[in-house]
Amino acid sequence: MIPYFLLLLIPLFLQEWLKSSNKTLCIRKNRCLTGENIALPAFLFLFSAMLILRDKSLGRDLTNYNYIFNIWGNATLSSVFSQYSECLFKFYCWFIYNYISSNYQVFISLTALITVVPIAFVYNQDKTHGYVKASIFVNMSTFIMLFSGIRQGLAISVGALAYYFVSKSKFFRYAICVIIASLLHHTGFMTLFFLPLCKIKFKKKDLIWIIASFSVVFVFRKNIFNVLVNILGSSDERYSATAESTGAFGSLILFSLFTVLCFVIVDESRADDETLMLRNILVFATIFQTFASVNTLAMRMNYYFIRSEERRVGKE
C-alpha cells in the first residue's frame, strides 16, 4: 500500500509546494510546470515508473503471460498469423522475443512503457485539475487492470490515441488505431464507438430521455447482453460472474452521479467540442456499465470509455 499512497501524496506535495513558494519547475525551454499543472504529469511519471519496474510476480495474469510470451516467441511467423484473432499481439511477443530479448522481465517493462506513453500523452493535453484526475484515475478498475492485463493494456493505450485522433478530426489515423486495437485484443473493436460519440450532440433537455433509456437497459440488461453476445459470437461462460464479484453496481452508481453532474453544471453555450464528446462518452460508459453486473466481458469492453471518466470530470 505504501507505493499507492506515495503515488498520490508526492504529486500533492509538489503541487502545494510550488503554489506556496510561487516557483516554477522547468524541464526544458518553454516547458515549465507550476503548482497549477504539475500534479498530473508528476502522477503519470510515478505511475509509469511503478508499471515499468513491477516484478513479474505482481498481477494475477502475469504468470499466464509468461507462458504466452514463450509460446509465441518460439513459434514460426506463419503460425503467428495463421489466425487473425489477436494476431498483432502474437506478433508483438514473437518480435520482442526474437529481436530484443527473451527475458520476460524485459518484455514486461518494455510493454509497460509502450502502454503508458500514449495514455500520458493524451492526459497531458489538459493538465488542469490534475490532482482530481489522478485521484479518480487510481480508483477506476482500469488502474488495477493495467498492472496485469498486458494485451488489453496495449489495446487501451492505442484506444487512447484513437480518441485523440477522432477528437482532432484525423479520421485516417483514427481508423488505423481502431484496426491495431482490434488485432491486439478482442475487445478493441469498441474503439469504433468513438466516432459516433464524437458526432452526437446531447443537450441538457435530452437528460430525461437518457435516464429513460438507462432505466430500460438496466431492467432488460441480461436479455440485451445475450443478444449482443450472440451477435459477436462470443462465449459467455468463460466470463460468467456475479454483480458482487465485478463491483458493477458501485461503479454504476458512481458513473450515474458523474453523468448527472456533467449535465447540470456544464454551460453548453461555452463548452467546446471535446467537452461535449467526453460527456457523450460518459453517457455511453454509464449505460454500458449496466451490463457489467451480468458478465465481466462487459466490464472489459467498457475499459476504453472508463478511461475518459476522470478526464471529463476533471474538466469541470
PDB file of C-alpha atoms in Angstrom:
ATOM      1  CA  MET A   1       0.000   0.000   0.000  1.00  0.00           C
ATOM      2  CA  ILE A   2       2.967   2.361   0.521  1.00  0.00           C
ATOM      3  CA  PRO A   3       3.619   2.828  -3.251  1.00  0.00           C
ATOM      4  CA  TYR A   4      -0.103   3.525  -3.724  1.00  0.00           C
ATOM      5  CA  PHE A   5      -0.089   6.301  -1.109  1.00  0.00           C
ATOM      6  CA  LEU A   6       3.160   7.759  -2.463  1.00  0.00           C
ATOM      7  CA  LEU A   7       1.597   7.794  -5.914  1.00  0.00           C
ATOM      8  CA  LEU A   8      -0.988  10.256  -4.606  1.00  0.00           C
ATOM      9  CA  LEU A   9       0.974  12.066  -1.912  1.00  0.00           C
ATOM     10  CA  ILE A  10       4.036  13.076  -3.954  1.00  0.00           C
ATOM     11  CA  PRO A  11       2.028  14.918  -6.674  1.00  0.00           C
ATOM     12  CA  LEU A  12       0.003  16.630  -3.922  1.00  0.00           C
ATOM     13  CA  PHE A  13       3.192  17.693  -2.139  1.00  0.00           C
ATOM     14  CA  LEU A  14       4.728  19.071  -5.345  1.00  0.00           C
ATOM     15  CA  GLN A  15       1.523  20.906  -6.183  1.00  0.00           C
ATOM     16  CA  GLU A  16       1.225  22.597  -2.795  1.00  0.00           C
ATOM     17  CA  TRP A  17       4.965  23.310  -2.533  1.00  0.00           C
ATOM     18  CA  LEU A  18       5.074  25.105  -5.887  1.00  0.00           C
ATOM     19  CA  LYS A  19       1.891  27.002  -5.078  1.00  0.00           C
ATOM     20  CA  SER A  20       3.103  28.175  -1.673  1.00  0.00           C
ATOM     21  CA  SER A  21       6.592  29.095  -2.885  1.00  0.00           C
ATOM     22  CA  ASN A  22       5.341  30.595  -6.160  1.00  0.00           C
ATOM     23  CA  LYS A  23       8.037  28.674  -8.030  1.00  0.00           C
ATOM     24  CA  THR A  24       8.135  27.017 -11.432  1.00  0.00           C
ATOM     25  CA  LEU A  25       9.854  23.790 -12.431  1.00  0.00           C
ATOM     26  CA  CYS A  26      11.309  23.985 -15.935  1.00  0.00           C
ATOM     27  CA  ILE A  27      12.073  20.627 -17.548  1.00  0.00           C
ATOM     28  CA  ARG A  28      13.293  22.242 -20.747  1.00  0.00           C
ATOM     29  CA  LYS A  29      12.870  25.511 -22.581  1.00  0.00           C
ATOM     30  CA  ASN A  30       9.218  26.579 -22.818  1.00  0.00           C
ATOM     31  CA  ARG A  31       8.188  23.513 -20.780  1.00  0.00           C
ATOM     32  CA  CYS A  32       7.638  24.809 -17.258  1.00  0.00           C
ATOM     33  CA  LEU A  33       5.343  23.378 -14.588  1.00  0.00           C
ATOM     34  CA  THR A  34       3.689  25.335 -11.808  1.00  0.00           C
ATOM     35  CA  GLY A  35       1.569  24.451  -8.816  1.00  0.00           C
ATOM     36  CA  GLU A  36      -1.464  24.655 -11.096  1.00  0.00           C
ATOM     37  CA  ASN A  37      -0.377  21.996 -13.574  1.00  0.00           C
ATOM     38  CA  ILE A  38       2.315  19.772 -12.025  1.00  0.00           C
ATOM     39  CA  ALA A  39       0.105  17.210 -10.274  1.00  0.00           C
ATOM     40  CA  LEU A  40      -0.973  15.246 -13.359  1.00  0.00           C
ATOM     41  CA  PRO A  41       2.472  14.956 -15.025  1.00  0.00           C
ATOM     42  CA  ALA A  42       4.034  14.004 -11.676  1.00  0.00           C
ATOM     43  CA  PHE A  43       1.375  11.357 -11.102  1.00  0.00           C
ATOM     44  CA  LEU A  44       1.733   9.909 -14.608  1.00  0.00           C
ATOM     45  CA  PHE A  45       5.534   9.794 -14.260  1.00  0.00           C
ATOM     46  CA  LEU A  46       5.301   7.896 -10.956  1.00  0.00           C
ATOM     47  CA  PHE A  47       2.613   5.582 -12.318  1.00  0.00           C
ATOM     48  CA  SER A  48       4.800   4.851 -15.348  1.00  0.00           C
ATOM     49  CA  ALA A  49       7.746   4.034 -13.089  1.00  0.00           C
ATOM     50  CA  MET A  50       5.608   1.692 -10.979  1.00  0.00           C
ATOM     51  CA  LEU A  51       4.322  -0.084 -14.067  1.00  0.00           C
ATOM     52  CA  ILE A  52       7.747  -0.398 -15.696  1.00  0.00           C
ATOM     53  CA  LEU A  53       9.570  -1.556 -12.554  1.00  0.00           C
ATOM     54  CA  ARG A  54       6.922  -4.009 -11.304  1.00  0.00           C
ATOM     55  CA  ASP A  55       8.079  -7.561 -10.786  1.00  0.00           C
ATOM     56  CA  LYS A  56       6.773 -10.387 -12.939  1.00  0.00           C
ATOM     57  CA  SER A  57       5.202 -11.948  -9.835  1.00  0.00           C
ATOM     58  CA  LEU A  58       2.864  -8.960  -9.442  1.00  0.00           C
ATOM     59  CA  GLY A  59      -0.552  -9.275 -11.031  1.00  0.00           C
ATOM     60  CA  ARG A  60      -2.623 -12.408 -11.289  1.00  0.00           C
ATOM     61  CA  ASP A  61      -2.339 -12.682 -15.090  1.00  0.00           C
ATOM     62  CA  LEU A  62       1.416 -12.154 -15.454  1.00  0.00           C
ATOM     63  CA  THR A  63       2.213 -15.829 -14.915  1.00  0.00           C
ATOM     64  CA  ASN A  64      -0.069 -16.730 -17.820  1.00  0.00           C
ATOM     65  CA  TYR A  65       1.506 -14.049 -19.988  1.00  0.00           C
ATOM     66  CA  ASN A  66       4.937 -15.533 -19.274  1.00  0.00           C
ATOM     67  CA  TYR A  67       3.692 -18.773 -20.812  1.00  0.00           C
ATOM     68  CA  ILE A  68       2.105 -16.917 -23.764  1.00  0.00           C
ATOM     69  CA  PHE A  69       5.291 -14.900 -24.352  1.00  0.00           C
ATOM     70  CA  ASN A  70       7.406 -18.049 -24.560  1.00  0.00           C
ATOM     71  CA  ILE A  71       4.884 -19.910 -26.716  1.00  0.00           C
ATOM     72  CA  TRP A  72       4.639 -17.206 -29.393  1.00  0.00           C
ATOM     73  CA  GLY A  73       8.291 -16.267 -29.048  1.00  0.00           C
ATOM     74  CA  ASN A  74       9.256 -19.785 -30.122  1.00  0.00           C
ATOM     75  CA  ALA A  75       6.554 -20.075 -32.789  1.00  0.00           C
ATOM     76  CA  THR A  76       7.082 -19.636 -36.511  1.00  0.00           C
ATOM     77  CA  LEU A  77       5.988 -16.407 -38.143  1.00  0.00           C
ATOM     78  CA  SER A  78       3.477 -18.261 -40.302  1.00  0.00           C
ATOM     79  CA  SER A  79       1.771 -19.769 -37.237  1.00  0.00           C
ATOM     80  CA  VAL A  80       1.604 -16.325 -35.626  1.00  0.00           C
ATOM     81  CA  PHE A  81      -0.566 -15.092 -38.497  1.00  0.00           C
ATOM     82  CA  SER A  82      -2.434 -18.354 -39.063  1.00  0.00           C
ATOM     83  CA  GLN A  83      -5.465 -16.808 -37.338  1.00  0.00           C
ATOM     84  CA  TYR A  84      -6.290 -13.104 -37.359  1.00  0.00           C
ATOM     85  CA  SER A  85      -7.659 -13.107 -33.781  1.00  0.00           C
ATOM     86  CA  GLU A  86      -5.236 -11.017 -31.672  1.00  0.00           C
ATOM     87  CA  CYS A  87      -2.524 -11.772 -34.257  1.00  0.00           C
ATOM     88  CA  LEU A  88      -0.838  -8.422 -33.674  1.00  0.00           C
ATOM     89  CA  PHE A  89      -0.226  -9.256 -30.024  1.00  0.00           C
ATOM     90  CA  LYS A  90       1.161 -12.642 -31.027  1.00  0.00           C
ATOM     91  CA  PHE A  91       3.485 -10.918 -33.492  1.00  0.00           C
ATOM     92  CA  TYR A  92       4.480  -8.427 -30.796  1.00  0.00           C
ATOM     93  CA  CYS A  93       5.521 -11.301 -28.496  1.00  0.00           C
ATOM     94  CA  TRP A  94       7.375 -13.014 -31.355  1.00  0.00           C
ATOM     95  CA  PHE A  95       9.248  -9.843 -32.317  1.00  0.00           C
ATOM     96  CA  ILE A  96      10.294  -8.914 -28.767  1.00  0.00           C
ATOM     97  CA  TYR A  97      11.415 -12.486 -28.012  1.00  0.00           C
ATOM     98  CA  ASN A  98      13.474 -12.904 -31.189  1.00  0.00           C
ATOM     99  CA  TYR A  99      14.848  -9.413 -31.821  1.00  0.00           C
ATOM    100  CA  ILE A 100      15.046  -7.621 -28.477  1.00  0.00           C
ATOM    101  CA  SER A 101      15.146 -10.012 -25.522  1.00  0.00           C
ATOM    102  CA  SER A 102      13.737 -13.360 -24.487  1.00  0.00           C
ATOM    103  CA  ASN A 103      13.810 -12.187 -20.860  1.00  0.00           C
ATOM    104  CA  TYR A 104      10.239 -11.940 -19.602  1.00  0.00           C
ATOM    105  CA  GLN A 105      11.030  -9.088 -17.189  1.00  0.00           C
ATOM    106  CA  VAL A 106      12.345  -7.036 -20.122  1.00  0.00           C
ATOM    107  CA  PHE A 107       9.142  -7.827 -22.010  1.00  0.00           C
ATOM    108  CA  ILE A 108       7.015  -6.589 -19.086  1.00  0.00           C
ATOM    109  CA  SER A 109       8.973  -3.355 -18.680  1.00  0.00           C
ATOM    110  CA  LEU A 110       9.061  -2.555 -22.382  1.00  0.00           C
ATOM    111  CA  THR A 111       5.350  -3.279 -22.732  1.00  0.00           C
ATOM    112  CA  ALA A 112       4.592  -1.042 -19.745  1.00  0.00           C
ATOM    113  CA  LEU A 113       6.494   1.822 -21.395  1.00  0.00           C
ATOM    114  CA  ILE A 114       4.693   1.337 -24.710  1.00  0.00           C
ATOM    115  CA  THR A 115       1.362   1.180 -22.870  1.00  0.00           C
ATOM    116  CA  VAL A 116       1.718   4.220 -20.670  1.00  0.00           C
ATOM    117  CA  VAL A 117       3.289   6.736 -23.085  1.00  0.00           C
ATOM    118  CA  PRO A 118       0.197   7.211 -25.317  1.00  0.00           C
ATOM    119  CA  ILE A 119      -2.083   7.391 -22.265  1.00  0.00           C
ATOM    120  CA  ALA A 120       0.181  10.009 -20.665  1.00  0.00           C
ATOM    121  CA  PHE A 121       0.326  11.953 -23.937  1.00  0.00           C
ATOM    122  CA  VAL A 122      -3.467  12.187 -24.168  1.00  0.00           C
ATOM    123  CA  TYR A 123      -3.921  13.058 -20.497  1.00  0.00           C
ATOM    124  CA  ASN A 124      -1.268  15.768 -20.597  1.00  0.00           C
ATOM    125  CA  GLN A 125      -3.162  17.654 -23.290  1.00  0.00           C
ATOM    126  CA  ASP A 126      -5.083  19.196 -20.403  1.00  0.00           C
ATOM    127  CA  LYS A 127      -3.210  19.406 -17.097  1.00  0.00           C
ATOM    128  CA  THR A 128      -5.815  21.495 -15.243  1.00  0.00           C
ATOM    129  CA  HIS A 129      -7.386  19.957 -12.128  1.00  0.00           C
ATOM    130  CA  GLY A 130      -4.610  17.385 -12.339  1.00  0.00           C
ATOM    131  CA  TYR A 131      -4.904  16.071  -8.800  1.00  0.00           C
ATOM    132  CA  VAL A 132      -8.644  15.479  -9.205  1.00  0.00           C
ATOM    133  CA  LYS A 133      -7.980  13.492 -12.376  1.00  0.00           C
ATOM    134  CA  ALA A 134      -5.192  11.496 -10.714  1.00  0.00           C
ATOM    135  CA  SER A 135      -7.377  10.668  -7.711  1.00  0.00           C
ATOM    136  CA  ILE A 136     -10.190   9.393  -9.920  1.00  0.00           C
ATOM    137  CA  PHE A 137      -7.694   7.508 -12.135  1.00  0.00           C
ATOM    138  CA  VAL A 138      -6.423   5.316  -9.281  1.00  0.00           C
ATOM    139  CA  ASN A 139      -9.951   4.488  -8.148  1.00  0.00           C
ATOM    140  CA  MET A 140     -11.117   3.200 -11.524  1.00  0.00           C
ATOM    141  CA  SER A 141     -10.956  -0.510 -12.291  1.00  0.00           C
ATOM    142  CA  THR A 142      -8.675   0.087 -15.280  1.00  0.00           C
ATOM    143  CA  PHE A 143      -5.894   1.226 -12.945  1.00  0.00           C
ATOM    144  CA  ILE A 144      -5.624  -2.258 -11.403  1.00  0.00           C
ATOM    145  CA  MET A 145      -6.095  -3.974 -14.751  1.00  0.00           C
ATOM    146  CA  LEU A 146      -3.075  -2.208 -16.268  1.00  0.00           C
ATOM    147  CA  PHE A 147      -0.791  -3.995 -13.801  1.00  0.00           C
ATOM    148  CA  SER A 148      -1.689  -7.443 -15.113  1.00  0.00           C
ATOM    149  CA  GLY A 149      -3.701  -7.186 -18.343  1.00  0.00           C
ATOM    150  CA  ILE A 150      -0.894  -6.832 -20.879  1.00  0.00           C
ATOM    151  CA  ARG A 151      -2.922  -7.464 -24.036  1.00  0.00           C
ATOM    152  CA  GLN A 152      -5.816  -5.205 -23.211  1.00  0.00           C
ATOM    153  CA  GLY A 153      -3.475  -2.665 -21.669  1.00  0.00           C
ATOM    154  CA  LEU A 154      -1.839  -2.265 -25.082  1.00  0.00           C
ATOM    155  CA  ALA A 155      -5.251  -2.078 -26.764  1.00  0.00           C
ATOM    156  CA  ILE A 156      -6.452   0.584 -24.303  1.00  0.00           C
ATOM    157  CA  SER A 157      -3.287   2.564 -24.964  1.00  0.00           C
ATOM    158  CA  VAL A 158      -3.990   2.522 -28.699  1.00  0.00           C
ATOM    159  CA  GLY A 159      -7.621   3.319 -27.876  1.00  0.00           C
ATOM    160  CA  ALA A 160      -6.456   6.486 -26.106  1.00  0.00           C
ATOM    161  CA  LEU A 161      -4.778   7.556 -29.352  1.00  0.00           C
ATOM    162  CA  ALA A 162      -7.936   6.639 -31.274  1.00  0.00           C
ATOM    163  CA  TYR A 163      -9.887   9.007 -29.033  1.00  0.00           C
ATOM    164  CA  TYR A 164      -7.290  11.747 -29.536  1.00  0.00           C
ATOM    165  CA  PHE A 165      -7.297  11.446 -33.334  1.00  0.00           C
ATOM    166  CA  VAL A 166     -11.072  11.353 -33.696  1.00  0.00           C
ATOM    167  CA  SER A 167     -11.394  14.389 -31.417  1.00  0.00           C
ATOM    168  CA  LYS A 168      -8.992  16.228 -33.763  1.00  0.00           C
ATOM    169  CA  SER A 169     -10.908  15.001 -36.871  1.00  0.00           C
ATOM    170  CA  LYS A 170      -7.897  12.971 -38.039  1.00  0.00           C
ATOM    171  CA  PHE A 171     -10.049  10.091 -39.211  1.00  0.00           C
ATOM    172  CA  PHE A 172      -7.460   8.094 -41.167  1.00  0.00           C
ATOM    173  CA  ARG A 173      -5.170   7.883 -38.136  1.00  0.00           C
ATOM    174  CA  TYR A 174      -8.207   7.039 -36.016  1.00  0.00           C
ATOM    175  CA  ALA A 175      -9.096   4.158 -38.364  1.00  0.00           C
ATOM    176  CA  ILE A 176      -5.523   2.802 -38.143  1.00  0.00           C
ATOM    177  CA  CYS A 177      -5.752   2.867 -34.332  1.00  0.00           C
ATOM    178  CA  VAL A 178      -9.085   1.007 -34.413  1.00  0.00           C
ATOM    179  CA  ILE A 179      -7.552  -1.752 -36.555  1.00  0.00           C
ATOM    180  CA  ILE A 180      -4.466  -2.031 -34.330  1.00  0.00           C
ATOM    181  CA  ALA A 181      -6.521  -2.145 -31.112  1.00  0.00           C
ATOM    182  CA  SER A 182      -8.804  -4.817 -32.598  1.00  0.00           C
ATOM    183  CA  LEU A 183      -5.836  -7.003 -33.566  1.00  0.00           C
ATOM    184  CA  LEU A 184      -4.250  -6.619 -30.128  1.00  0.00           C
ATOM    185  CA  HIS A 185      -7.309  -7.648 -28.088  1.00  0.00           C
ATOM    186  CA  HIS A 186     -10.727  -8.996 -28.999  1.00  0.00           C
ATOM    187  CA  THR A 187     -12.467  -6.060 -27.293  1.00  0.00           C
ATOM    188  CA  GLY A 188     -10.521  -3.473 -29.316  1.00  0.00           C
ATOM    189  CA  PHE A 189     -13.397  -3.036 -31.768  1.00  0.00           C
ATOM    190  CA  MET A 190     -15.115  -0.960 -29.066  1.00  0.00           C
ATOM    191  CA  THR A 191     -12.959   1.976 -30.177  1.00  0.00           C
ATOM    192  CA  LEU A 192     -15.279   2.174 -33.209  1.00  0.00           C
ATOM    193  CA  PHE A 193     -17.838   3.863 -30.955  1.00  0.00           C
ATOM    194  CA  PHE A 194     -15.612   6.925 -30.524  1.00  0.00           C
ATOM    195  CA  LEU A 195     -16.646   8.140 -33.986  1.00  0.00           C
ATOM    196  CA  PRO A 196     -20.433   8.322 -33.442  1.00  0.00           C
ATOM    197  CA  LEU A 197     -19.875   9.622 -29.914  1.00  0.00           C
ATOM    198  CA  CYS A 198     -17.849  12.437 -31.476  1.00  0.00           C
ATOM    199  CA  LYS A 199     -20.778  13.421 -33.721  1.00  0.00           C
ATOM    200  CA  ILE A 200     -23.754  13.105 -31.347  1.00  0.00           C
ATOM    201  CA  LYS A 201     -24.890  16.353 -29.762  1.00  0.00           C
ATOM    202  CA  PHE A 202     -26.639  15.686 -26.452  1.00  0.00           C
ATOM    203  CA  LYS A 203     -28.214  18.693 -24.709  1.00  0.00           C
ATOM    204  CA  LYS A 204     -29.496  19.204 -21.182  1.00  0.00           C
ATOM    205  CA  LYS A 205     -33.042  18.716 -22.451  1.00  0.00           C
ATOM    206  CA  ASP A 206     -32.046  15.189 -23.548  1.00  0.00           C
ATOM    207  CA  LEU A 207     -31.190  14.142 -19.982  1.00  0.00           C
ATOM    208  CA  ILE A 208     -34.725  12.883 -19.325  1.00  0.00           C
ATOM    209  CA  TRP A 209     -34.519  10.612 -22.399  1.00  0.00           C
ATOM    210  CA  ILE A 210     -31.079   9.413 -21.364  1.00  0.00           C
ATOM    211  CA  ILE A 211     -32.406   8.485 -17.907  1.00  0.00           C
ATOM    212  CA  ALA A 212     -35.381   6.711 -19.502  1.00  0.00           C
ATOM    213  CA  SER A 213     -33.078   4.757 -21.852  1.00  0.00           C
ATOM    214  CA  PHE A 214     -30.799   3.878 -18.962  1.00  0.00           C
ATOM    215  CA  SER A 215     -33.785   2.528 -16.979  1.00  0.00           C
ATOM    216  CA  VAL A 216     -34.966   0.329 -19.859  1.00  0.00           C
ATOM    217  CA  VAL A 217     -31.453  -1.032 -20.473  1.00  0.00           C
ATOM    218  CA  PHE A 218     -30.983  -1.732 -16.769  1.00  0.00           C
ATOM    219  CA  VAL A 219     -34.251  -3.692 -16.477  1.00  0.00           C
ATOM    220  CA  PHE A 220     -33.592  -5.769 -19.607  1.00  0.00           C
ATOM    221  CA  ARG A 221     -29.798  -5.838 -19.363  1.00  0.00           C
ATOM    222  CA  LYS A 222     -29.491  -9.634 -19.313  1.00  0.00           C
ATOM    223  CA  ASN A 223     -31.634 -10.109 -22.414  1.00  0.00           C
ATOM    224  CA  ILE A 224     -29.893  -7.321 -24.299  1.00  0.00           C
ATOM    225  CA  PHE A 225     -26.466  -8.630 -23.354  1.00  0.00           C
ATOM    226  CA  ASN A 226     -27.314 -12.158 -24.524  1.00  0.00           C
ATOM    227  CA  VAL A 227     -28.358 -10.746 -27.892  1.00  0.00           C
ATOM    228  CA  LEU A 228     -25.092  -8.802 -28.160  1.00  0.00           C
ATOM    229  CA  VAL A 229     -23.059 -11.876 -27.212  1.00  0.00           C
ATOM    230  CA  ASN A 230     -24.819 -13.967 -29.847  1.00  0.00           C
ATOM    231  CA  ILE A 231     -24.169 -11.328 -32.495  1.00  0.00           C
ATOM    232  CA  LEU A 232     -20.474 -11.141 -31.596  1.00  0.00           C
ATOM    233  CA  GLY A 233     -20.178 -14.925 -31.454  1.00  0.00           C
ATOM    234  CA  SER A 234     -18.553 -14.834 -28.009  1.00  0.00           C
ATOM    235  CA  SER A 235     -18.882 -17.425 -25.270  1.00  0.00           C
ATOM    236  CA  ASP A 236     -20.402 -16.022 -22.116  1.00  0.00           C
ATOM    237  CA  GLU A 237     -19.418 -18.962 -19.887  1.00  0.00           C
ATOM    238  CA  ARG A 238     -15.763 -18.048 -19.518  1.00  0.00           C
ATOM    239  CA  TYR A 239     -16.795 -14.552 -18.409  1.00  0.00           C
ATOM    240  CA  SER A 240     -19.579 -15.586 -16.057  1.00  0.00           C
ATOM    241  CA  ALA A 241     -19.602 -13.624 -12.808  1.00  0.00           C
ATOM    242  CA  THR A 242     -21.953 -12.167 -10.265  1.00  0.00           C
ATOM    243  CA  ALA A 243     -22.505  -8.453  -9.825  1.00  0.00           C
ATOM    244  CA  GLU A 244     -20.738  -8.566  -6.455  1.00  0.00           C
ATOM    245  CA  SER A 245     -17.553 -10.016  -7.943  1.00  0.00           C
ATOM    246  CA  THR A 246     -17.303  -7.328 -10.622  1.00  0.00           C
ATOM    247  CA  GLY A 247     -18.133  -4.362  -8.384  1.00  0.00           C
ATOM    248  CA  ALA A 248     -20.585  -3.397 -11.092  1.00  0.00           C
ATOM    249  CA  PHE A 249     -23.220  -1.643  -9.018  1.00  0.00           C
ATOM    250  CA  GLY A 250     -20.761   0.536  -7.126  1.00  0.00           C
ATOM    251  CA  SER A 251     -19.195   1.750 -10.366  1.00  0.00           C
ATOM    252  CA  LEU A 252     -22.614   2.159 -11.940  1.00  0.00           C
ATOM    253  CA  ILE A 253     -23.781   4.466  -9.145  1.00  0.00           C
ATOM    254  CA  LEU A 254     -20.570   6.495  -9.415  1.00  0.00           C
ATOM    255  CA  PHE A 255     -20.856   6.850 -13.196  1.00  0.00           C
ATOM    256  CA  SER A 256     -24.521   7.825 -12.919  1.00  0.00           C
ATOM    257  CA  LEU A 257     -23.692  10.600 -10.464  1.00  0.00           C
ATOM    258  CA  PHE A 258     -20.909  11.836 -12.754  1.00  0.00           C
ATOM    259  CA  THR A 259     -23.294  11.863 -15.715  1.00  0.00           C
ATOM    260  CA  VAL A 260     -25.979  13.887 -13.977  1.00  0.00           C
ATOM    261  CA  LEU A 261     -23.350  16.253 -12.577  1.00  0.00           C
ATOM    262  CA  CYS A 262     -21.860  16.880 -16.027  1.00  0.00           C
ATOM    263  CA  PHE A 263     -25.258  17.731 -17.499  1.00  0.00           C
ATOM    264  CA  VAL A 264     -26.217  20.007 -14.615  1.00  0.00           C
ATOM    265  CA  ILE A 265     -23.066  22.116 -14.284  1.00  0.00           C
ATOM    266  CA  VAL A 266     -21.888  22.396 -17.908  1.00  0.00           C
ATOM    267  CA  ASP A 267     -22.573  25.706 -19.661  1.00  0.00           C
ATOM    268  CA  GLU A 268     -23.313  24.305 -23.128  1.00  0.00           C
ATOM    269  CA  SER A 269     -23.028  27.709 -24.787  1.00  0.00           C
ATOM    270  CA  ARG A 270     -19.373  27.877 -23.726  1.00  0.00           C
ATOM    271  CA  ALA A 271     -18.423  24.174 -23.883  1.00  0.00           C
ATOM    272  CA  ASP A 272     -16.010  23.138 -26.634  1.00  0.00           C
ATOM    273  CA  ASP A 273     -16.442  20.089 -28.877  1.00  0.00           C
ATOM    274  CA  GLU A 274     -14.069  17.926 -26.802  1.00  0.00           C
ATOM    275  CA  THR A 275     -16.007  18.659 -23.612  1.00  0.00           C
ATOM    276  CA  LEU A 276     -19.267  17.598 -25.256  1.00  0.00           C
ATOM    277  CA  MET A 277     -17.617  14.491 -26.730  1.00  0.00           C
ATOM    278  CA  LEU A 278     -16.280  13.473 -23.336  1.00  0.00           C
ATOM    279  CA  ARG A 279     -19.759  13.900 -21.901  1.00  0.00           C
ATOM    280  CA  ASN A 280     -21.144  11.655 -24.645  1.00  0.00           C
ATOM    281  CA  ILE A 281     -18.533   9.022 -23.779  1.00  0.00           C
ATOM    282  CA  LEU A 282     -19.532   9.300 -20.126  1.00  0.00           C
ATOM    283  CA  VAL A 283     -23.194   8.680 -21.025  1.00  0.00           C
ATOM    284  CA  PHE A 284     -22.232   5.652 -23.136  1.00  0.00           C
ATOM    285  CA  ALA A 285     -19.947   4.251 -20.423  1.00  0.00           C
ATOM    286  CA  THR A 286     -22.690   4.643 -17.813  1.00  0.00           C
ATOM    287  CA  ILE A 287     -25.313   2.843 -19.890  1.00  0.00           C
ATOM    288  CA  PHE A 288     -22.865   0.103 -20.923  1.00  0.00           C
ATOM    289  CA  GLN A 289     -21.822  -0.378 -17.300  1.00  0.00           C
ATOM    290  CA  THR A 290     -25.290  -1.823 -16.602  1.00  0.00           C
ATOM    291  CA  PHE A 291     -24.188  -4.984 -18.453  1.00  0.00           C
ATOM    292  CA  ALA A 292     -21.205  -5.457 -16.134  1.00  0.00           C
ATOM    293  CA  SER A 293     -23.498  -6.941 -13.490  1.00  0.00           C
ATOM    294  CA  VAL A 294     -24.362  -9.681 -15.990  1.00  0.00           C
ATOM    295  CA  ASN A 295     -20.876 -10.519 -17.229  1.00  0.00           C
ATOM    296  CA  THR A 296     -17.278  -9.358 -16.800  1.00  0.00           C
ATOM    297  CA  LEU A 297     -16.895  -9.233 -20.590  1.00  0.00           C
ATOM    298  CA  ALA A 298     -18.960  -6.027 -20.486  1.00  0.00           C
ATOM    299  CA  MET A 299     -16.599  -4.569 -17.910  1.00  0.00           C
ATOM    300  CA  ARG A 300     -13.643  -5.311 -20.182  1.00  0.00           C
ATOM    301  CA  MET A 301     -15.420  -3.774 -23.166  1.00  0.00           C
ATOM    302  CA  ASN A 302     -16.123  -0.639 -21.128  1.00  0.00           C
ATOM    303  CA  TYR A 303     -12.485  -0.067 -20.126  1.00  0.00           C
ATOM    304  CA  TYR A 304     -11.926   2.026 -23.256  1.00  0.00           C
ATOM    305  CA  PHE A 305     -14.537   4.539 -22.103  1.00  0.00           C
ATOM    306  CA  ILE A 306     -13.915   4.399 -18.343  1.00  0.00           C
ATOM    307  CA  ARG A 307     -10.530   5.960 -19.003  1.00  0.00           C
ATOM    308  CA  SER A 308     -12.375   9.092 -20.139  1.00  0.00           C
ATOM    309  CA  GLU A 309     -14.322   9.434 -16.887  1.00  0.00           C
ATOM    310  CA  GLU A 310     -11.683  11.305 -14.920  1.00  0.00           C
ATOM    311  CA  ARG A 311     -10.757  13.477 -17.895  1.00  0.00           C
ATOM    312  CA  ARG A 312     -14.396  14.501 -18.263  1.00  0.00           C
ATOM    313  CA  VAL A 313     -14.980  15.222 -14.591  1.00  0.00           C
ATOM    314  CA  GLY A 314     -11.606  16.935 -14.291  1.00  0.00           C
ATOM    315  CA  LYS A 315     -12.556  19.455 -16.968  1.00  0.00           C
ATOM    316  CA  GLU A 316     -15.384  20.822 -14.810  1.00  0.00           C
TER     317      GLU A 316
END
